[in-house]
Amino acid sequence: MREVDALSVWSKLIAANASAKPAPFSFGSNTIDLARPCIVFGGRNGAGKTRVLKAIAKELGDEGAFLNLHHLIEQAHILYRSRKDLDEMAEEAGLDTPPQKRIDDLQQIIGRTYEVVEWSALDLGPAEDAVAEVFKWRNDQPAVPYFRVTHRGRTYASPDMGLGEFSVHFLLWILELYADRGEQKGRKKITLLLDEPDAFLPPRGVRNLLSCLQDLCLRRGLTLILSTHSEEMIGTSLDHEAFLMLRVDDTGETEILDGPETPALASELLARSPLEQVIFVEDEVAASMLEAAIARVDPGYKDRVEIVWGNGHGYMRELIKNLPKPPKPRVRFAFVFDGDQRNDPPEPGSGWPVTFLPTEKEPDELLRSVKAELPANAHLFGTNVTQMSVFLDSLEGENSHDWLIKLGNRYERRRALPTLSALWVQSHQEECASLLEAIRP
């Protein structure tokens, strides 16, 4: 899922739940609102994440679906090992191709392009009664999923899949069982309670998993609550105020933290990647554009870079002249000036890379150039096409600097700048790739 699409899902979830009535849930001395569009629980082992999810599931009854994917995978493999006729069973039960959207999700999360994807539900016999309860789904008929795929000409099935690949197929197969719950009129939303669904995935897969799950819930009118140890998911949910921190207090009870102090406390769960480079830019707008460029061209590098911005280019010119360069630096520096400074390049310094943002225009003007795309992307700003169009009309005649300030004041600057930057970068990837090539160590 593209970066701008991920932003879109969060905005749409917020908009879809804007009129939801509060749904307070009490756990010990804690109260949380289950009406939030997405909740991500995090905490150290033993903090109570699974217990909280199970308590919510009990409270919701038939309107909640608690899934411990790790346990389900373990039990499925026990069953696979007990049978020698899995392919025959699958052929008899019928192998179906999942909807194309699910195949797209699979490929996005797993990172593989399949030639063939087939899913089947195997009936369990008396010999498997001991674990049948684990695989009872909506119709109370026990069935274990079986997957068969072809990738680069090689066909293989569930028992031969890696845990990450198998877990994604398993999760999306389960969610297909609930495909119509959000579409039935008169039915309350079902809440998906997922216990560490990302346990077997690499960071990139985790990021895509969360976006795909949110998109699926949005389309089907479902609510999503999950627990995680993933730094990627914790960081993303913190950015969108969806993270709740669990920890054990002095009395041994689980404490659920949901307030201004949460991001600082959650930092103890995050291990920052080693810093490789510090990049200086002129101002906040330039920083937003550079961050969007890195996220688009080389997402993995984003966590290893610190972008520093000031108030114009003056401080950068002084640094270039005075910042020494050791023979083998462990942390490297670079300078990225606005494009309108190309005609007045800085004096040579000690050899740190110096380059410019794309084009010869200032960043405010570049971001304003995407205004024609804004009505179609109004949901990214938490509004609709009509309201966005009317507001843009009111800004006609404003210079680029004032236009950007007023847009930021109307739709929150911390949302507007990254969104505008992502839209601009999306259609200028070659220029952004060249920019990064000029400053990367």
Short mmCIF file of C-alpha atoms in Angstrom, two decimals, residues 187-350:
data_model
loop_
_atom_site.label_atom_id
_atom_site.label_comp_id
_atom_site.label_asym_id
_atom_site.label_seq_id
_atom_site.Cartn_x
_atom_site.Cartn_y
_atom_site.Cartn_z
CA ARG A 187 -26.18 -5.77 12.78
CA LYS A 188 -23.77 -4.12 15.17
CA LYS A 189 -20.18 -3.78 14.16
CA ILE A 190 -18.02 -6.76 14.96
CA THR A 191 -14.75 -5.97 16.70
CA LEU A 192 -11.64 -7.87 15.67
CA LEU A 193 -9.33 -8.51 18.61
CA LEU A 194 -5.97 -9.70 17.29
CA ASP A 195 -3.22 -10.86 19.64
CA GLU A 196 0.14 -10.03 18.04
CA PRO A 197 -0.86 -10.69 14.40
CA ASP A 198 2.53 -9.35 13.29
CA ALA A 199 4.68 -11.68 15.40
CA PHE A 200 6.33 -13.44 12.45
CA LEU A 201 6.69 -10.52 10.04
CA PRO A 202 9.64 -8.24 9.17
CA PRO A 203 9.18 -4.46 9.72
CA ARG A 204 8.05 -3.71 6.16
CA GLY A 205 5.45 -6.48 6.35
CA VAL A 206 4.21 -5.13 9.69
CA ARG A 207 3.64 -1.66 8.25
CA ASN A 208 1.71 -3.06 5.30
CA LEU A 209 -0.24 -5.47 7.51
CA LEU A 210 -1.62 -2.66 9.67
CA SER A 211 -2.65 -0.58 6.64
CA CYS A 212 -4.31 -3.57 4.96
CA LEU A 213 -6.17 -4.54 8.15
CA GLN A 214 -7.40 -0.98 8.61
CA ASP A 215 -8.53 -0.78 4.99
CA LEU A 216 -10.39 -4.08 5.32
CA CYS A 217 -12.11 -2.97 8.53
CA LEU A 218 -13.05 0.35 6.96
CA ARG A 219 -14.62 -1.31 3.92
CA ARG A 220 -16.56 -3.84 6.01
CA GLY A 221 -17.57 -1.68 8.92
CA LEU A 222 -15.44 -3.57 11.44
CA THR A 223 -13.51 -2.24 14.42
CA LEU A 224 -9.87 -3.17 15.03
CA ILE A 225 -8.10 -3.73 18.34
CA LEU A 226 -4.75 -5.48 18.46
CA SER A 227 -1.68 -6.03 20.58
CA THR A 228 1.91 -5.90 19.38
CA HIS A 229 5.59 -5.94 20.28
CA SER A 230 6.51 -4.49 16.88
CA GLU A 231 8.42 -1.21 16.99
CA GLU A 232 7.12 -0.40 13.51
CA MET A 233 3.49 -0.76 14.58
CA ILE A 234 4.02 1.03 17.90
CA GLY A 235 5.67 3.96 16.15
CA THR A 236 2.93 4.22 13.50
CA SER A 237 0.10 4.04 16.04
CA LEU A 238 1.81 6.65 18.23
CA ASP A 239 1.91 9.01 15.24
CA HIS A 240 -1.88 8.65 14.91
CA GLU A 241 -2.74 8.70 18.63
CA ALA A 242 -3.98 5.11 18.52
CA PHE A 243 -1.45 3.58 20.92
CA LEU A 244 -2.27 2.54 24.51
CA MET A 245 0.60 1.52 26.77
CA LEU A 246 0.17 -1.29 29.27
CA ARG A 247 2.40 -1.76 32.28
CA VAL A 248 2.21 -3.32 35.72
CA ASP A 249 1.94 -0.82 38.59
CA ASP A 250 3.40 -1.10 42.10
CA THR A 251 0.42 -3.17 43.27
CA GLY A 252 0.83 -5.74 40.48
CA GLU A 253 -2.24 -4.54 38.56
CA THR A 254 -2.29 -3.72 34.87
CA GLU A 255 -2.27 0.01 34.16
CA ILE A 256 -3.46 1.32 30.77
CA LEU A 257 -1.87 4.65 29.85
CA ASP A 258 -3.63 6.92 27.39
CA GLY A 259 -2.56 10.51 27.68
CA PRO A 260 0.10 13.10 26.84
CA GLU A 261 2.72 11.07 28.69
CA THR A 262 2.17 7.94 26.59
CA PRO A 263 4.66 8.68 23.74
CA ALA A 264 7.49 9.34 26.21
CA LEU A 265 6.73 6.18 28.17
CA ALA A 266 6.38 4.13 24.99
CA SER A 267 9.89 5.11 23.97
CA GLU A 268 11.17 2.43 26.36
CA LEU A 269 9.67 -0.15 23.95
CA LEU A 270 11.49 1.27 20.93
CA ALA A 271 15.09 0.62 20.01
CA ARG A 272 16.18 3.43 17.72
CA SER A 273 18.23 2.41 14.69
CA PRO A 274 21.85 3.62 14.76
CA LEU A 275 22.12 7.17 13.46
CA GLU A 276 24.07 7.33 10.20
CA GLN A 277 23.49 10.83 8.90
CA VAL A 278 22.38 14.32 9.93
CA ILE A 279 20.89 16.40 7.13
CA PHE A 280 20.45 20.16 7.47
CA VAL A 281 17.64 21.96 5.63
CA GLU A 282 16.34 25.51 5.67
CA ASP A 283 12.96 25.20 7.37
CA GLU A 284 10.06 22.98 8.39
CA VAL A 285 8.60 22.79 4.88
CA ALA A 286 11.91 21.62 3.41
CA ALA A 287 12.21 19.05 6.22
CA SER A 288 8.74 17.68 5.42
CA MET A 289 9.58 17.34 1.72
CA LEU A 290 12.91 15.62 2.40
CA GLU A 291 11.30 13.21 4.87
CA ALA A 292 8.60 12.33 2.30
CA ALA A 293 11.29 11.79 -0.36
CA ILE A 294 13.22 9.41 1.88
CA ALA A 295 10.03 7.55 2.85
CA ARG A 296 9.18 7.06 -0.82
CA VAL A 297 12.62 6.26 -2.25
CA ASP A 298 14.27 4.41 0.66
CA PRO A 299 11.86 3.82 3.61
CA GLY A 300 14.43 1.80 5.56
CA TYR A 301 16.79 4.78 5.68
CA LYS A 302 14.24 7.02 7.36
CA ASP A 303 14.99 5.73 10.87
CA ARG A 304 18.75 6.20 10.44
CA VAL A 305 18.58 9.89 9.51
CA GLU A 306 18.06 13.00 11.60
CA ILE A 307 16.72 16.01 9.67
CA VAL A 308 17.57 19.36 11.28
CA TRP A 309 15.84 22.55 10.18
CA GLY A 310 16.26 26.18 11.19
CA ASN A 311 15.07 29.56 10.01
CA GLY A 312 16.50 29.97 6.54
CA HIS A 313 19.79 29.14 4.86
CA GLY A 314 22.10 31.46 6.79
CA TYR A 315 22.97 28.99 9.55
CA MET A 316 23.68 26.30 6.93
CA ARG A 317 26.20 28.46 5.09
CA GLU A 318 28.08 29.10 8.32
CA LEU A 319 28.10 25.39 9.20
CA ILE A 320 29.45 24.41 5.78
CA LYS A 321 32.42 26.73 6.29
CA ASN A 322 33.14 25.64 9.86
CA LEU A 323 32.08 22.01 10.23
CA PRO A 324 35.19 19.81 9.90
CA LYS A 325 35.17 16.39 8.27
CA PRO A 326 37.21 13.63 9.92
CA PRO A 327 38.86 10.93 7.76
CA LYS A 328 36.44 8.13 8.78
CA PRO A 329 33.31 9.71 10.28
CA ARG A 330 30.83 7.42 12.02
CA VAL A 331 28.05 9.98 11.54
CA ARG A 332 27.97 11.89 8.28
CA PHE A 333 26.49 15.30 7.53
CA ALA A 334 24.82 16.77 4.46
CA PHE A 335 23.19 20.04 3.45
CA VAL A 336 20.06 20.39 1.32
CA PHE A 337 19.22 23.94 0.27
CA ASP A 338 15.91 25.06 -1.22
CA GLY A 339 15.82 24.99 -5.01
CA ASP A 340 15.71 28.79 -5.28
CA GLN A 341 19.27 28.91 -3.87
CA ARG A 342 20.79 27.21 -6.92
CA ASN A 343 21.82 30.59 -8.37
CA ASP A 344 23.65 31.47 -5.14
CA PRO A 345 25.49 28.28 -4.10
CA PRO A 346 27.34 28.27 -0.76
CA GLU A 347 31.13 28.58 -0.57
CA PRO A 348 32.97 25.26 -0.57
CA GLY A 349 33.48 23.80 2.89
CA SER A 350 35.33 20.79 4.19
#
